[in-house]
XYZ file of C-alpha atoms in Angstrom:
389
model
C 44.948 7.670 25.284
C 42.406 7.155 22.471
C 41.825 10.883 21.942
C 44.298 13.631 21.345
C 43.734 17.135 22.870
C 47.022 18.825 21.424
C 45.537 20.430 18.292
C 44.233 23.809 18.705
C 40.856 24.693 16.895
C 41.053 28.081 15.189
C 38.125 29.755 16.700
C 39.104 33.349 15.654
C 36.309 35.049 13.675
C 33.858 32.303 14.501
C 31.631 34.528 16.762
C 33.560 32.957 19.648
C 32.859 34.846 22.976
C 36.174 33.665 24.224
C 38.418 34.522 21.153
C 36.478 37.394 19.339
C 35.839 39.519 22.306
C 39.391 39.957 23.566
C 40.059 42.921 21.276
C 36.759 44.709 22.318
C 37.069 44.030 25.980
C 40.813 44.022 26.585
C 41.995 46.364 23.779
C 44.154 43.836 21.848
C 42.844 41.221 19.445
C 46.041 39.114 19.794
C 45.772 38.662 23.519
C 45.729 34.966 24.511
C 42.481 33.963 26.003
C 42.270 31.611 28.979
C 39.201 33.039 30.720
C 35.752 32.125 29.489
C 34.938 28.576 30.854
C 34.668 26.908 27.557
C 37.016 24.401 26.158
C 39.437 24.748 23.261
C 39.014 20.961 22.283
C 36.627 19.480 19.903
C 33.539 17.782 21.480
C 33.431 14.012 21.169
C 33.206 12.517 17.724
C 29.839 10.904 18.272
C 28.441 14.337 19.212
C 29.890 15.771 15.996
C 28.577 13.108 13.734
C 24.887 13.281 15.162
C 25.015 17.049 14.742
C 26.024 16.605 11.053
C 23.225 14.406 10.634
C 20.739 16.818 12.060
C 22.351 19.491 9.630
C 21.666 17.262 6.812
C 17.873 16.923 7.415
C 17.840 20.533 5.933
C 14.651 21.411 7.762
C 15.189 23.003 11.217
C 11.657 22.842 12.625
C 10.085 22.324 16.090
C 11.475 19.377 17.985
C 10.306 17.049 20.807
C 11.938 15.306 23.516
C 12.170 11.462 23.217
C 12.668 8.889 25.734
C 16.292 8.174 24.617
C 17.184 11.855 25.831
C 15.804 10.819 29.548
C 17.341 7.298 29.355
C 20.926 8.775 28.429
C 20.712 11.115 31.483
C 19.381 8.488 33.763
C 21.990 6.112 32.752
C 24.948 8.537 32.960
C 24.159 9.579 36.556
C 23.583 5.955 37.469
C 26.861 5.025 36.081
C 29.162 7.940 36.962
C 27.468 9.118 40.235
C 25.394 6.015 41.497
C 22.277 8.520 41.398
C 18.944 6.764 40.678
C 16.960 9.609 38.913
C 13.485 9.100 38.083
C 12.563 10.441 34.621
C 9.529 12.467 36.204
C 12.182 14.442 38.390
C 13.847 15.892 35.128
C 12.746 19.386 33.835
C 14.702 21.112 30.920
C 16.059 24.552 31.362
C 17.953 26.622 28.712
C 20.861 26.964 31.141
C 21.859 26.521 34.867
C 21.947 30.354 35.330
C 18.256 30.270 33.976
C 17.376 27.730 36.490
C 19.289 29.584 39.359
C 17.143 32.794 38.621
C 13.855 30.718 38.473
C 14.567 29.190 41.704
C 15.266 32.547 43.560
C 12.111 34.102 41.766
C 9.767 31.081 42.642
C 10.825 30.314 46.247
C 11.837 33.772 47.646
C 9.954 37.032 47.602
C 11.471 40.367 46.716
C 13.351 41.699 49.809
C 14.270 38.019 51.053
C 17.835 37.156 51.740
C 19.534 34.614 49.487
C 22.738 32.909 50.578
C 25.715 32.516 48.333
C 29.183 31.402 49.464
C 31.865 33.654 48.262
C 33.983 33.951 46.257
C 31.742 32.433 43.705
C 30.585 32.172 40.017
C 29.624 35.753 39.385
C 25.978 35.006 37.841
C 25.053 33.951 41.485
C 25.107 37.721 42.501
C 23.048 38.648 39.297
C 20.296 36.255 39.733
C 19.627 37.538 43.265
C 19.913 41.236 42.825
C 18.206 41.326 39.443
C 15.195 39.418 41.232
C 15.186 42.343 43.695
C 16.581 39.900 46.468
C 19.257 40.513 49.059
C 22.551 39.118 49.027
C 23.520 37.181 52.259
C 27.229 36.583 51.889
C 28.821 33.512 53.661
C 32.456 33.821 52.661
C 34.465 30.633 52.440
C 37.585 30.124 54.677
C 40.926 29.762 53.051
C 42.608 27.353 55.235
C 46.155 26.119 54.174
C 45.156 26.823 50.512
C 42.003 25.265 50.409
C 38.452 26.470 50.762
C 36.242 25.263 53.719
C 32.727 26.226 54.658
C 32.035 28.584 57.468
C 29.000 26.710 58.931
C 28.914 28.764 62.187
C 28.288 31.956 60.159
C 26.019 30.093 57.665
C 23.876 29.109 60.606
C 23.567 32.737 61.676
C 22.361 33.714 58.140
C 19.657 31.094 58.330
C 18.758 32.122 61.861
C 18.400 35.713 60.492
C 15.766 34.430 58.058
C 17.531 33.433 54.899
C 15.424 30.492 53.264
C 17.434 29.717 50.146
C 21.023 28.808 49.481
C 22.632 28.999 46.030
C 25.307 26.245 46.499
C 28.219 25.520 44.013
C 29.664 21.880 43.931
C 32.294 21.629 42.429
C 33.202 24.981 43.564
C 33.776 27.699 40.849
C 36.265 29.318 40.984
C 38.254 27.309 43.745
C 37.717 23.955 42.426
C 36.803 22.240 45.789
C 34.717 19.015 45.521
C 33.066 19.031 48.771
C 33.340 15.771 50.926
C 30.389 13.841 51.914
C 30.851 14.848 55.591
C 30.988 18.460 54.625
C 27.678 18.152 52.652
C 26.005 16.255 55.336
C 26.943 18.909 57.804
C 25.483 21.644 55.574
C 22.418 19.630 54.775
C 21.582 19.195 58.542
C 21.580 22.949 58.890
C 19.350 23.429 55.860
C 16.941 20.795 57.319
C 17.100 22.499 60.810
C 16.014 25.843 59.372
C 14.050 24.858 56.368
C 16.355 26.067 53.809
C 15.856 25.240 50.134
C 19.230 24.283 48.322
C 19.741 25.257 44.777
C 22.791 23.022 44.018
C 24.731 24.031 40.898
C 26.478 20.799 39.801
C 27.505 21.450 36.372
C 31.119 20.648 36.949
C 30.129 17.181 38.487
C 31.948 15.101 35.883
C 35.262 17.039 35.986
C 36.684 15.383 38.965
C 40.538 14.440 39.560
C 41.548 11.178 40.976
C 41.226 10.928 44.668
C 38.048 12.916 44.901
C 34.427 11.957 44.388
C 31.467 14.159 43.548
C 28.482 13.354 45.800
C 25.036 14.790 44.422
C 23.678 16.710 47.202
C 20.296 15.211 46.561
C 21.708 11.742 46.954
C 22.499 12.307 50.879
C 18.990 11.527 51.949
C 15.368 11.688 50.895
C 14.720 14.610 53.307
C 17.597 16.551 51.667
C 16.467 15.484 48.219
C 13.013 17.032 48.913
C 14.633 20.516 49.697
C 16.970 20.486 46.707
C 16.928 21.706 43.257
C 19.998 20.164 41.330
C 21.051 22.305 38.248
C 22.925 20.072 35.727
C 24.162 19.902 32.142
C 26.244 18.080 29.643
C 27.680 21.356 28.387
C 30.710 21.697 30.649
C 31.636 18.035 30.519
C 31.439 17.774 26.787
C 32.026 21.362 25.467
C 28.464 22.226 24.463
C 27.621 25.333 26.054
C 26.668 27.063 22.754
C 23.661 24.683 22.345
C 22.113 26.395 25.399
C 20.607 23.161 27.142
C 20.618 22.032 30.670
C 18.130 20.299 33.087
C 17.165 20.271 36.548
C 16.502 17.376 38.821
C 13.768 17.956 41.483
C 12.148 15.217 43.251
C 9.742 17.375 45.242
C 6.744 17.216 43.084
C 5.182 20.601 44.396
C 8.526 22.392 43.693
C 8.884 20.811 40.334
C 5.376 21.783 39.393
C 6.032 25.267 40.307
C 9.188 25.471 38.222
C 7.625 23.672 35.354
C 4.659 25.994 35.194
C 6.901 29.149 35.237
C 9.102 27.714 32.433
C 6.035 27.031 30.343
C 4.727 30.660 31.109
C 7.869 32.161 29.721
C 7.712 29.795 26.753
C 11.184 28.422 27.429
C 10.058 24.758 27.396
C 10.542 23.692 23.782
C 13.047 21.214 22.770
C 16.067 22.526 20.828
C 16.606 21.239 17.386
C 20.225 20.149 17.883
C 20.807 19.877 21.660
C 18.815 16.764 22.468
C 20.814 14.478 20.058
C 24.211 16.022 21.148
C 23.361 15.088 24.884
C 22.250 11.761 23.905
C 25.383 11.110 22.087
C 27.678 12.665 24.667
C 26.169 10.660 27.451
C 25.916 7.400 25.693
C 29.150 7.458 23.662
C 31.340 10.093 25.282
C 32.749 8.277 28.384
C 36.008 7.578 26.973
C 36.383 11.016 25.591
C 35.935 12.134 29.084
C 38.423 9.789 30.707
C 40.919 11.054 28.362
C 40.037 14.553 28.849
C 40.510 14.424 32.578
C 44.020 12.757 32.119
C 45.061 15.687 29.722
C 43.421 18.461 31.959
C 45.055 16.995 34.979
C 48.373 17.034 33.091
C 47.921 20.754 32.214
C 47.168 21.266 35.981
C 50.451 19.483 37.043
C 52.408 21.370 34.448
C 50.831 24.770 35.727
C 51.549 24.118 39.388
C 55.117 23.133 38.635
C 55.796 26.067 36.256
C 54.526 28.671 38.809
C 56.343 27.096 41.564
C 59.575 27.416 39.583
C 59.265 30.792 37.849
C 56.829 32.748 40.029
C 56.463 31.081 43.588
C 55.075 34.204 45.102
C 51.924 33.488 43.178
C 50.112 30.633 45.194
C 47.664 28.380 43.269
C 44.728 26.762 45.246
C 45.066 23.251 44.006
C 41.649 22.107 42.611
C 39.900 18.874 43.412
C 38.093 19.054 39.974
C 36.997 21.347 37.170
C 39.297 22.727 34.611
C 39.773 25.950 36.496
C 42.892 27.055 38.465
C 42.430 29.867 41.130
C 45.665 31.901 41.501
C 46.473 33.895 44.508
C 48.445 36.787 43.234
C 47.927 39.251 46.200
C 51.981 38.887 46.893
C 52.413 40.764 43.643
C 51.102 43.817 45.424
C 48.648 44.847 42.482
C 45.102 45.832 42.872
C 42.488 44.759 40.277
C 43.295 47.360 37.789
C 46.923 46.596 38.064
C 46.336 42.950 37.479
C 44.240 43.768 34.529
C 47.150 46.028 33.082
C 49.650 43.144 33.777
C 47.603 40.661 32.065
C 46.247 42.674 28.947
C 49.038 45.183 28.286
C 52.288 43.446 29.532
C 51.674 39.721 29.367
C 49.125 39.877 26.503
C 46.879 37.148 28.144
C 43.534 37.076 29.487
C 42.547 35.188 32.748
C 39.431 36.183 34.682
C 40.168 38.957 37.108
C 39.160 37.566 40.551
C 37.046 40.511 41.937
C 34.276 39.564 39.541
C 33.763 36.539 41.972
C 33.277 38.973 44.849
C 35.527 41.161 47.113
C 37.209 37.925 48.393
C 38.422 37.376 44.988
C 40.322 40.672 44.889
C 43.978 39.944 43.938
C 43.354 36.390 42.491
C 42.923 35.334 38.829
C 40.997 32.435 37.292
C 43.029 30.292 34.699
C 41.057 28.131 32.197
C 43.159 25.086 31.709
C 40.914 23.274 29.028
C 43.202 24.117 26.050
C 46.153 22.407 24.337
C 49.146 22.135 26.515
C 51.226 24.567 24.394
C 48.730 27.274 24.981
C 49.000 26.795 28.800
C 52.758 26.923 28.326
C 52.806 29.989 26.410
C 50.253 31.808 28.719
C 52.237 30.991 31.763
C 55.478 32.041 30.260
C 54.126 35.423 29.085
C 52.437 36.085 32.372
C 55.489 35.055 34.655
C 57.854 37.049 32.588
C 55.670 40.206 32.586
C 55.146 39.888 36.231
C 58.879 39.725 37.029
C 59.764 42.928 34.893
């Protein structure tokens, strides 16, 4: 590989949410954190170089977006996902969660039902309830250690009046990369019932061999017209602290409505550093990403083998993509407080406790594998030894 991911960056005392909040949240500053979904790897060299240049300007004034920003996005998605995006379809947003919330606000009314497929990334719940909408839960089916969509139940929710679906592809926390056939079946229902799809595809570049990410909006022009795709370079290249994302919306009416609301809230201005980082990442970070995927897949393979040997009652859900590992710990016989005690007090590790992703996640843990191998080794060793005590 051209790039090495074995060295740990010391992020303690750097205002890192992942590293510096373990003490206040979990009661011990020395807990090993594999929870928050950012990486412990340096971003690509080209990104760091361009950010140094921006710093060296010395004046950090208002910025604009230039064509190279849009061109980098368009080129990346054409190369990596065979998706021809028109520049006019791209609308910037501070974060994917911001876009989710704006979509709920703009395309539903208070009291309306919004569908989420659980267990799922916890802000999906927040953006529905904070906007005074009603959660319509469509639990995923765990069939032989792999999530599938319950389309029959989903159709009953659409029939009952839900007109907006928050969709997660690739799925967080389960790591499913939904197949084209699954997406087409979902799309058919959405078209039949007039349901808008807000597709969170932030993990779309983090796909393991043997799987392919299919952007939902590429399935047909009809589906593109009812889809808001939420995207960012932040998960792919470890840039979440720059607070930059974008949506792709081919439907001009929907796009105009979102764009107007973003300007009304005055969250439309270009960020001083983010544009340069995104351009450098998409234009010069491809080999870095290829090497990263090999390394993270190695971490995954190690984790699966280690758990099978040392704690076989814990059953991992093998992911198709993302750098997250979803662990079924129900055989340990612990409730959520028991799992927290096991992690924080006995094992001195921090994974995400599963109930934060919904009641279907109770008894599960989410592990962030985007860290040097020795951290994965140490965390699993501490966890397995504590679980066997």
